[in-house]
Amino acid sequence: MPDLPLSFVSRRAVLTGTLATTALALAACTGNPESQASSTASASASAKTTPRTLRLAASAPPIKLDPAIVADNESFRVTRQVYETLIDIDADTGGAVAGLAESWAESNDGLTYTFTLRQGVKFHDGTELNAQAVVANFKRWESLSKTLSEQSTQGFFDVFHYNSSIPTLPTAKDLELSAKEKQDATPEELSVEQQRIQQLADLQKQFTTDLFEGKSEGGSASHFRSVRATDTYVVTLNLRRRLPGLIEALTLPGMAIAAPSALTGGPKDNAAESLTTKPVGTGPYKFISLDNDVVRLEIFADYWDQKRLADNKQHPEVVLISAIPSPYNREGALLADEIDGFDMVSVDTMRTLVRNAKVVVQRDPFSVLYLGMDQRNKWLAQPEFRQAIAHGINRSSLADKLFIQGSKYAATILPPALSIPNPDDTATHDSAKAKELLEKIGYKGEEIEFAYPLRVSRNYLPLPERTFAQIAEDLAQVGIRIKPRPIAWTDGYVRTVQSNKFNGLHLLGFSGGYRSADDFLSGILANKENEFGYKSALLDSQIMLARSIPSGEERTAAYASILKTLDEDLPLLPLVFPISALAFNGNVTFYPPSPMLNECFADVQMTNSPSISS
């Protein structure tokens, strides 16, 4: 078979010649899992003794199986099967639909939400879901220690900004350039100064009102007020300030409802410690084991949504998720039929997979890769140096060479799907401009430490070593010297680059959990002082006020203003909006791709492989 140009690879799926893989590709394009492959008589006979088993390879093992205190997608890949949330995500639209709550109502002032729970839902330990169980989860989240809560970026503390405080606005004098700075300032810099002063004046008007209502057990800018069971299956949630994106935020994996029996019995600082290794939820799959980096899940016989399972008679009965860090080893395992599919397909493996009649199912881009620039570093503290980096890196070339076709370079940290306009005059690749800025500040080639992860693939960073190499080459061409700092992902890469002990450049990214600008901004900037050495009361105030504005032109303008502030301060450089992808063999005939990674294996359709033993 001749080489296939990558332009032939569609954004959602690659068609192959087999009936099963063609069915998968068509289903992935339409989001309609109606196609079902027929089985031979021998396969049917085998299915009576061997459960339909989905063998999936991930790029890393889960860190913890308690979604309330974890932030990595490999952990969420497992917990999304075991747990469920009050609100679910529609597979076709990405919008909010009924989950464990079959309905909900919002008060006119937006401060009270009433959720009516489904009846007849059981946890995997046999106990019933009721309002008291939901309240128990909220009470547990609210009481989590700072150490535990900081481990999550898609849970209670991020949805309600529970530990946040109302920022202290700077004065106009704080924003003015010094006399010496004004002498050397460009017209653009003087214009930025005036814009900042005007932004401050606008914010000060809003700060004259009572921004939040009622007492808070958390920070002064916490949106959460209280939660209580107002009937056996009714939960009432009260807020201190309107939060228009709340319903969508409740779909986050960190808002999963765990069995109350698992919320006690552990040490004082984490009474629900057992959940880190033995999750207990209401989802379609029960957790069975995690041995040698292989997770085993089995279908939950008493799952409340039996119609979902009956409508898809080809769902996996057993799921085995193994950790294979190298994308090339994952590819080899699929070609050898050792697995049925794997996540984090790289651009390098795409052509081989197509040539071997495998199917690649792509997700719409809803994550961002960025370059962190720690302002505690002598050179990175200077705006001109950060601007030189922004001009020195060829982000378009990076997206084209190392990411799946259709990935685009990122001008801001918000994906295009959120429809927030980019600031005017964001930095573009301009080597001459980069060199000019470096000369202006007297940079003579001093080394800048640059951290990047090893032995991992992320949906925003499938090839970390090669991505680092290309960026380092771009920077070398404009005269910036790099000192490589490779760190294995499992050796605490994220913890290292987000600590105040590392003060260089680093690669990291963020995957959106729901369609909200606040999700990206809060998730990426939650630890900005440690990760980027960056503080801005002006930015904090802009973000706090924007999240309470209902959808519309005013909200869009507010977030556009936030992006402008970030573009001027440049604590991080957005690099790429990547398309991520999975690959499958003919055993899998449908897989439900989700930009938010909300992919439930109960919706997968597959035949059974006779080579699989239970």
GROMACS .gro file of C-alpha atoms in nm, residues 25-411:
model
  387
   25ALA     CA    1  -1.555   0.576   1.152
   26LEU     CA    2  -1.908   0.660   1.041
   27ALA     CA    3  -2.038   0.643   1.398
   28ALA     CA    4  -1.757   0.868   1.521
   29CYS     CA    5  -1.841   1.126   1.255
   30THR     CA    6  -2.210   1.135   1.337
   31GLY     CA    7  -2.204   1.068   1.711
   32ASN     CA    8  -2.481   0.811   1.652
   33PRO     CA    9  -2.393   0.465   1.790
   34GLU     CA   10  -2.657   0.275   1.593
   35SER     CA   11  -2.417   0.070   1.385
   36GLN     CA   12  -2.361  -0.280   1.522
   37ALA     CA   13  -2.131  -0.537   1.373
   38SER     CA   14  -2.269  -0.887   1.329
   39SER     CA   15  -2.085  -1.173   1.494
   40THR     CA   16  -2.010  -1.513   1.354
   41ALA     CA   17  -2.154  -1.822   1.515
   42SER     CA   18  -1.818  -1.910   1.665
   43ALA     CA   19  -1.776  -1.562   1.812
   44SER     CA   20  -2.124  -1.586   1.965
   45ALA     CA   21  -2.038  -1.913   2.124
   46SER     CA   22  -1.717  -1.767   2.260
   47ALA     CA   23  -1.906  -1.470   2.404
   48LYS     CA   24  -2.102  -1.705   2.630
   49THR     CA   25  -1.789  -1.795   2.820
   50THR     CA   26  -1.568  -1.493   2.758
   51PRO     CA   27  -1.701  -1.146   2.845
   52ARG     CA   28  -1.671  -0.874   2.585
   53THR     CA   29  -1.347  -0.717   2.698
   54LEU     CA   30  -1.213  -0.378   2.596
   55ARG     CA   31  -0.835  -0.364   2.629
   56LEU     CA   32  -0.731   0.001   2.620
   57ALA     CA   33  -0.381   0.144   2.659
   58ALA     CA   34  -0.330   0.481   2.827
   59SER     CA   35  -0.009   0.682   2.844
   60ALA     CA   36   0.027   0.667   3.224
   61PRO     CA   37  -0.132   0.492   3.521
   62PRO     CA   38  -0.393   0.680   3.726
   63ILE     CA   39  -0.245   0.883   4.012
   64LYS     CA   40  -0.542   0.842   4.246
   65LEU     CA   41  -0.896   0.714   4.203
   66ASP     CA   42  -1.058   0.983   4.417
   67PRO     CA   43  -1.172   1.246   4.163
   68ALA     CA   44  -1.216   1.511   4.433
   69ILE     CA   45  -0.841   1.533   4.500
   70VAL     CA   46  -0.678   1.459   4.165
   71ALA     CA   47  -0.624   1.654   3.844
   72ASP     CA   48  -0.483   1.416   3.582
   73ASN     CA   49  -0.689   1.284   3.293
   74GLU     CA   50  -0.561   0.927   3.327
   75SER     CA   51  -0.720   0.914   3.673
   76PHE     CA   52  -1.038   1.071   3.538
   77ARG     CA   53  -1.045   0.815   3.253
   78VAL     CA   54  -1.111   0.551   3.521
   79THR     CA   55  -1.327   0.753   3.761
   80ARG     CA   56  -1.566   0.862   3.482
   81GLN     CA   57  -1.667   0.495   3.446
   82VAL     CA   58  -1.712   0.433   3.819
   83TYR     CA   59  -1.874   0.759   3.932
   84GLU     CA   60  -2.144   0.989   3.801
   85THR     CA   61  -2.225   1.356   3.853
   86LEU     CA   62  -2.550   1.541   3.919
   87ILE     CA   63  -2.537   1.678   3.565
   88ASP     CA   64  -2.412   1.491   3.257
   89ILE     CA   65  -2.277   1.606   2.919
   90ASP     CA   66  -2.474   1.550   2.601
   91ALA     CA   67  -2.253   1.342   2.370
   92ASP     CA   68  -2.372   1.526   2.057
   93THR     CA   69  -2.391   1.890   2.168
   94GLY     CA   70  -2.158   1.908   2.468
   95GLY     CA   71  -2.439   2.075   2.662
   96ALA     CA   72  -2.573   1.989   3.008
   97VAL     CA   73  -2.829   1.708   3.043
   98ALA     CA   74  -2.978   1.513   3.333
   99GLY     CA   75  -2.737   1.295   3.528
  100LEU     CA   76  -2.802   1.174   3.881
  101ALA     CA   77  -3.033   1.475   3.903
  102GLU     CA   78  -3.325   1.413   3.669
  103SER     CA   79  -3.424   1.782   3.681
  104TRP     CA   80  -3.323   2.114   3.833
  105ALA     CA   81  -3.456   2.466   3.880
  106GLU     CA   82  -3.285   2.804   3.928
  107SER     CA   83  -3.431   3.093   4.127
  108ASN     CA   84  -3.490   3.429   3.959
  109ASP     CA   85  -3.192   3.588   4.136
  110GLY     CA   86  -2.963   3.299   4.037
  111LEU     CA   87  -2.866   3.228   4.398
  112THR     CA   88  -3.065   2.910   4.465
  113TYR     CA   89  -3.068   2.582   4.271
  114THR     CA   90  -3.300   2.292   4.346
  115PHE     CA   91  -3.206   1.944   4.219
  116THR     CA   92  -3.450   1.653   4.203
  117LEU     CA   93  -3.261   1.324   4.214
  118ARG     CA   94  -3.340   1.004   4.027
  119GLN     CA   95  -3.496   0.735   4.241
  120GLY     CA   96  -3.381   0.374   4.241
  121VAL     CA   97  -3.013   0.455   4.187
  122LYS     CA   98  -2.771   0.234   4.380
  123PHE     CA   99  -2.408   0.278   4.470
  124HIS     CA  100  -2.175  -0.014   4.404
  125ASP     CA  101  -2.189  -0.103   4.776
  126GLY     CA  102  -2.566  -0.158   4.746
  127THR     CA  103  -2.677   0.159   4.927
  128GLU     CA  104  -2.925   0.400   4.773
  129LEU     CA  105  -2.857   0.743   4.629
  130ASN     CA  106  -3.060   1.010   4.808
  131ALA     CA  107  -3.032   1.376   4.899
  132GLN     CA  108  -2.841   1.303   5.219
  133ALA     CA  109  -2.575   1.116   5.015
  134VAL     CA  110  -2.527   1.418   4.789
  135VAL     CA  111  -2.505   1.654   5.085
  136ALA     CA  112  -2.248   1.425   5.249
  137ASN     CA  113  -2.026   1.464   4.942
  138PHE     CA  114  -2.058   1.843   4.948
  139LYS     CA  115  -1.978   1.852   5.319
  140ARG     CA  116  -1.673   1.635   5.259
  141TRP     CA  117  -1.549   1.862   4.974
  142GLU     CA  118  -1.607   2.174   5.183
  143SER     CA  119  -1.398   2.036   5.469
  144LEU     CA  120  -1.101   1.916   5.262
  145SER     CA  121  -0.765   2.048   5.381
  146LYS     CA  122  -0.576   2.303   5.175
  147THR     CA  123  -0.315   2.039   5.090
  148LEU     CA  124  -0.576   1.805   4.945
  149SER     CA  125  -0.787   2.070   4.775
  150GLU     CA  126  -0.485   2.206   4.588
  151GLN     CA  127  -0.443   1.870   4.418
  152SER     CA  128  -0.765   1.922   4.222
  153THR     CA  129  -0.829   2.152   3.926
  154GLN     CA  130  -1.172   2.019   3.823
  155GLY     CA  131  -1.369   1.991   4.145
  156PHE     CA  132  -1.554   2.174   4.422
  157PHE     CA  133  -1.287   2.434   4.497
  158ASP     CA  134  -1.256   2.531   4.133
  159VAL     CA  135  -1.630   2.536   4.059
  160PHE     CA  136  -1.717   2.756   4.359
  161HIS     CA  137  -1.375   2.927   4.399
  162TYR     CA  138  -1.414   2.830   4.760
  163ASN     CA  139  -1.080   2.957   4.890
  164SER     CA  140  -1.072   3.276   4.682
  165SER     CA  141  -1.070   3.620   4.839
  166ILE     CA  142  -1.190   3.949   4.698
  167PRO     CA  143  -0.878   4.111   4.549
  168THR     CA  144  -0.750   4.442   4.680
  169LEU     CA  145  -0.753   4.675   4.383
  170PRO     CA  146  -0.432   4.865   4.307
  171THR     CA  147  -0.432   5.244   4.294
  172ALA     CA  148  -0.387   5.441   3.974
  173LYS     CA  149  -0.039   5.533   4.096
  174ASP     CA  150   0.050   5.162   4.119
  175LEU     CA  151  -0.021   5.127   3.748
  176GLU     CA  152   0.168   5.434   3.631
  177LEU     CA  153   0.513   5.403   3.477
  178SER     CA  154   0.796   5.562   3.671
  179ALA     CA  155   0.948   5.885   3.541
  180LYS     CA  156   1.250   5.694   3.405
  181GLU     CA  157   1.030   5.429   3.242
  182LYS     CA  158   0.824   5.700   3.073
  183GLN     CA  159   1.135   5.852   2.920
  184ASP     CA  160   1.220   5.524   2.745
  185ALA     CA  161   0.862   5.406   2.685
  186THR     CA  162   0.731   5.339   2.336
  187PRO     CA  163   0.393   5.480   2.226
  188GLU     CA  164   0.251   5.129   2.265
  189GLU     CA  165   0.371   5.108   2.627
  190LEU     CA  166   0.223   5.448   2.708
  191SER     CA  167  -0.105   5.339   2.552
  192VAL     CA  168  -0.108   5.023   2.767
  193GLU     CA  169  -0.054   5.237   3.078
  194GLN     CA  170  -0.360   5.446   2.999
  195GLN     CA  171  -0.570   5.140   2.919
  196ARG     CA  172  -0.480   4.985   3.254
  197ILE     CA  173  -0.576   5.301   3.441
  198GLN     CA  174  -0.911   5.308   3.260
  199GLN     CA  175  -0.969   4.938   3.340
  200LEU     CA  176  -0.902   5.014   3.706
  201ALA     CA  177  -1.153   5.298   3.704
  202ASP     CA  178  -1.419   5.068   3.558
  203LEU     CA  179  -1.348   4.800   3.818
  204GLN     CA  180  -1.359   5.047   4.106
  205LYS     CA  181  -1.719   5.135   4.016
  206GLN     CA  182  -1.820   4.770   4.047
  207PHE     CA  183  -1.634   4.726   4.375
  208THR     CA  184  -1.853   4.992   4.539
  209THR     CA  185  -2.144   4.742   4.549
  210ASP     CA  186  -2.186   4.437   4.773
  211LEU     CA  187  -2.028   4.174   4.552
  212PHE     CA  188  -2.124   3.870   4.764
  213GLU     CA  189  -2.418   3.790   4.993
  214GLY     CA  190  -2.414   3.616   5.327
  215LYS     CA  191  -2.148   3.450   5.537
  216SER     CA  192  -1.878   3.230   5.387
  217GLU     CA  193  -1.698   2.940   5.553
  218GLY     CA  194  -1.435   2.974   5.280
  219GLY     CA  195  -1.278   3.284   5.126
  220SER     CA  196  -1.449   3.619   5.092
  221ALA     CA  197  -1.498   3.554   4.717
  222SER     CA  198  -1.642   3.204   4.758
  223HIS     CA  199  -1.962   3.150   4.561
  224PHE     CA  200  -2.073   2.861   4.783
  225ARG     CA  201  -2.310   2.941   5.069
  226SER     CA  202  -2.486   2.620   5.177
  227VAL     CA  203  -2.636   2.288   5.070
  228ARG     CA  204  -2.911   2.085   5.236
  229ALA     CA  205  -3.148   1.797   5.177
  230THR     CA  206  -3.496   1.952   5.154
  231ASP     CA  207  -3.668   1.619   5.082
  232THR     CA  208  -3.564   1.256   5.043
  233TYR     CA  209  -3.462   1.312   4.681
  234VAL     CA  210  -3.435   1.692   4.669
  235VAL     CA  211  -3.115   1.894   4.722
  236THR     CA  212  -3.111   2.273   4.758
  237LEU     CA  213  -2.789   2.460   4.685
  238ASN     CA  214  -2.745   2.827   4.779
  239LEU     CA  215  -2.486   3.068   4.636
  240ARG     CA  216  -2.339   3.397   4.758
  241ARG     CA  217  -2.311   3.540   4.406
  242ARG     CA  218  -2.464   3.445   4.072
  243LEU     CA  219  -2.268   3.176   3.886
  244PRO     CA  220  -2.420   3.139   3.537
  245GLY     CA  221  -2.196   2.845   3.442
  246LEU     CA  222  -2.281   2.637   3.749
  247ILE     CA  223  -2.492   2.369   3.582
  248GLU     CA  224  -2.223   2.299   3.321
  249ALA     CA  225  -1.954   2.308   3.592
  250LEU     CA  226  -2.131   2.032   3.783
  251THR     CA  227  -2.039   1.794   3.497
  252LEU     CA  228  -1.671   1.812   3.596
  253PRO     CA  229  -1.524   1.476   3.703
  254GLY     CA  230  -1.419   1.622   4.038
  255MET     CA  231  -1.788   1.676   4.121
  256ALA     CA  232  -1.860   1.301   4.110
  257ILE     CA  233  -2.084   1.162   4.386
  258ALA     CA  234  -1.925   0.887   4.597
  259ALA     CA  235  -2.097   0.640   4.827
  260PRO     CA  236  -2.132   0.788   5.179
  261SER     CA  237  -1.998   0.463   5.327
  262ALA     CA  238  -1.661   0.543   5.168
  263LEU     CA  239  -1.646   0.898   5.307
  264THR     CA  240  -1.555   0.788   5.659
  265GLY     CA  241  -1.310   0.561   5.834
  266GLY     CA  242  -0.985   0.716   5.715
  267PRO     CA  243  -0.739   0.945   5.895
  268LYS     CA  244  -0.849   1.283   6.027
  269ASP     CA  245  -0.702   1.480   5.736
  270ASN     CA  246  -0.881   1.258   5.480
  271ALA     CA  247  -1.160   1.044   5.618
  272ALA     CA  248  -1.237   0.922   5.265
  273GLU     CA  249  -0.881   0.799   5.204
  274SER     CA  250  -1.006   0.458   5.085
  275LEU     CA  251  -1.140   0.625   4.769
  276THR     CA  252  -0.785   0.687   4.645
  277THR     CA  253  -0.748   0.314   4.574
  278LYS     CA  254  -1.105   0.174   4.593
  279PRO     CA  255  -1.359   0.404   4.428
  280VAL     CA  256  -1.729   0.345   4.498
  281GLY     CA  257  -1.983   0.528   4.283
  282THR     CA  258  -2.305   0.474   4.085
  283GLY     CA  259  -2.150   0.441   3.738
  284PRO     CA  260  -2.197   0.160   3.486
  285TYR     CA  261  -1.869  -0.005   3.586
  286LYS     CA  262  -1.744  -0.130   3.920
  287PHE     CA  263  -1.379  -0.097   4.009
  288ILE     CA  264  -1.224  -0.440   4.059
  289SER     CA  265  -0.848  -0.394   4.084
  290LEU     CA  266  -0.535  -0.197   3.997
  291ASP     CA  267  -0.240  -0.434   3.967
  292ASN     CA  268   0.088  -0.373   3.783
  293ASP     CA  269  -0.051  -0.050   3.634
  294VAL     CA  270  -0.352  -0.234   3.485
  295VAL     CA  271  -0.701  -0.125   3.593
  296ARG     CA  272  -0.982  -0.381   3.577
  297LEU     CA  273  -1.343  -0.267   3.561
  298GLU     CA  274  -1.655  -0.485   3.532
  299ILE     CA  275  -2.009  -0.394   3.438
  300PHE     CA  276  -2.231  -0.310   3.739
  301ALA     CA  277  -2.526  -0.553   3.727
  302ASP     CA  278  -2.752  -0.316   3.927
  303TYR     CA  279  -2.675  -0.006   3.721
  304TRP     CA  280  -2.978   0.221   3.726
  305ASP     CA  281  -2.985   0.294   3.350
  306GLN     CA  282  -3.054  -0.057   3.222
  307LYS     CA  283  -3.205   0.089   2.904
  308ARG     CA  284  -2.866   0.241   2.816
  309LEU     CA  285  -2.707  -0.103   2.839
  310ALA     CA  286  -2.995  -0.280   2.664
  311ASP     CA  287  -2.989  -0.034   2.374
  312ASN     CA  288  -2.620  -0.111   2.323
  313LYS     CA  289  -2.592  -0.488   2.352
  314GLN     CA  290  -2.232  -0.470   2.230
  315HIS     CA  291  -2.100  -0.271   2.530
  316PRO     CA  292  -1.783  -0.401   2.700
  317GLU     CA  293  -1.854  -0.619   3.001
  318VAL     CA  294  -1.495  -0.596   3.121
  319VAL     CA  295  -1.250  -0.311   3.068
  320LEU     CA  296  -0.874  -0.345   3.111
  321ILE     CA  297  -0.676  -0.019   3.104
  322SER     CA  298  -0.300  -0.060   3.091
  323ALA     CA  299  -0.029   0.204   3.110
  324ILE     CA  300   0.212   0.218   2.812
  325PRO     CA  301   0.407   0.548   2.823
  326SER     CA  302   0.562   0.539   2.474
  327PRO     CA  303   0.333   0.618   2.177
  328TYR     CA  304   0.542   0.382   1.964
  329ASN     CA  305   0.497   0.097   2.214
  330ARG     CA  306   0.122   0.163   2.223
  331GLU     CA  307   0.119   0.144   1.844
  332GLY     CA  308   0.315  -0.181   1.851
  333ALA     CA  309   0.077  -0.335   2.103
  334LEU     CA  310  -0.222  -0.252   1.881
  335LEU     CA  311  -0.057  -0.391   1.568
  336ALA     CA  312   0.024  -0.711   1.762
  337ASP     CA  313  -0.342  -0.737   1.878
  338GLU     CA  314  -0.231  -0.720   2.240
  339ILE     CA  315  -0.480  -0.436   2.293
  340ASP     CA  316  -0.799  -0.321   2.119
  341GLY     CA  317  -0.716   0.048   2.122
  342PHE     CA  318  -0.502   0.324   2.266
  343ASP     CA  319  -0.521   0.695   2.336
  344MET     CA  320  -0.274   0.972   2.250
  345VAL     CA  321  -0.204   0.887   1.886
  346SER     CA  322   0.095   1.089   1.767
  347VAL     CA  323   0.151   1.237   1.423
  348ASP     CA  324   0.441   0.991   1.381
  349THR     CA  325   0.222   0.683   1.422
  350MET     CA  326  -0.076   0.805   1.217
  351ARG     CA  327   0.044   0.682   0.877
  352THR     CA  328   0.141   0.337   1.004
  353LEU     CA  329  -0.199   0.292   1.167
  354VAL     CA  330  -0.383   0.383   0.847
  355ARG     CA  331  -0.162   0.154   0.640
  356ASN     CA  332  -0.247  -0.133   0.874
  357ALA     CA  333  -0.624  -0.083   0.845
  358LYS     CA  334  -0.664   0.065   1.194
  359VAL     CA  335  -0.908   0.342   1.271
  360VAL     CA  336  -0.807   0.676   1.420
  361VAL     CA  337  -1.090   0.863   1.594
  362GLN     CA  338  -1.015   1.228   1.657
  363ARG     CA  339  -1.151   1.465   1.918
  364ASP     CA  340  -1.234   1.826   1.848
  365PRO     CA  341  -0.967   2.053   2.001
  366PHE     CA  342  -1.052   2.165   2.353
  367SER     CA  343  -0.715   2.184   2.523
  368VAL     CA  344  -0.417   2.416   2.508
  369LEU     CA  345  -0.042   2.362   2.530
  370TYR     CA  346   0.152   2.652   2.678
  371LEU     CA  347   0.504   2.760   2.772
  372GLY     CA  348   0.528   2.882   3.131
  373MET     CA  349   0.770   3.171   3.190
  374ASP     CA  350   0.856   3.219   3.557
  375GLN     CA  351   0.900   3.587   3.637
  376ARG     CA  352   1.121   3.514   3.939
  377ASN     CA  353   1.397   3.441   3.691
  378LYS     CA  354   1.628   3.740   3.631
  379TRP     CA  355   1.568   3.747   3.257
  380LEU     CA  356   1.211   3.619   3.244
  381ALA     CA  357   1.118   3.899   3.484
  382GLN     CA  358   1.178   4.146   3.202
  383PRO     CA  359   0.880   4.198   2.968
  384GLU     CA  360   1.110   4.242   2.669
  385PHE     CA  361   1.265   3.899   2.726
  386ARG     CA  362   0.924   3.730   2.742
  387GLN     CA  363   0.820   3.918   2.429
  388ALA     CA  364   1.140   3.803   2.257
  389ILE     CA  365   1.047   3.442   2.336
  390ALA     CA  366   0.697   3.501   2.194
  391HIS     CA  367   0.849   3.634   1.871
  392GLY     CA  368   1.121   3.372   1.862
  393ILE     CA  369   0.902   3.058   1.866
  394ASN     CA  370   0.741   2.955   1.539
  395ARG     CA  371   0.412   2.830   1.679
  396SER     CA  372   0.256   2.759   1.338
  397SER     CA  373   0.547   2.534   1.244
  398LEU     CA  374   0.524   2.360   1.581
  399ALA     CA  375   0.154   2.281   1.528
  400ASP     CA  376   0.213   2.160   1.172
  401LYS     CA  377   0.513   1.937   1.243
  402LEU     CA  378   0.439   1.770   1.575
  403PHE     CA  379   0.060   1.762   1.607
  404ILE     CA  380  -0.220   1.589   1.417
  405GLN     CA  381  -0.340   1.774   1.109
  406GLY     CA  382  -0.599   2.034   1.200
  407SER     CA  383  -0.422   2.142   1.519
  408LYS     CA  384  -0.373   2.519   1.521
  409TYR     CA  385  -0.126   2.751   1.688
  410ALA     CA  386  -0.271   2.929   1.990
  411ALA     CA  387  -0.277   3.307   2.013
   0.00000   0.00000   0.00000
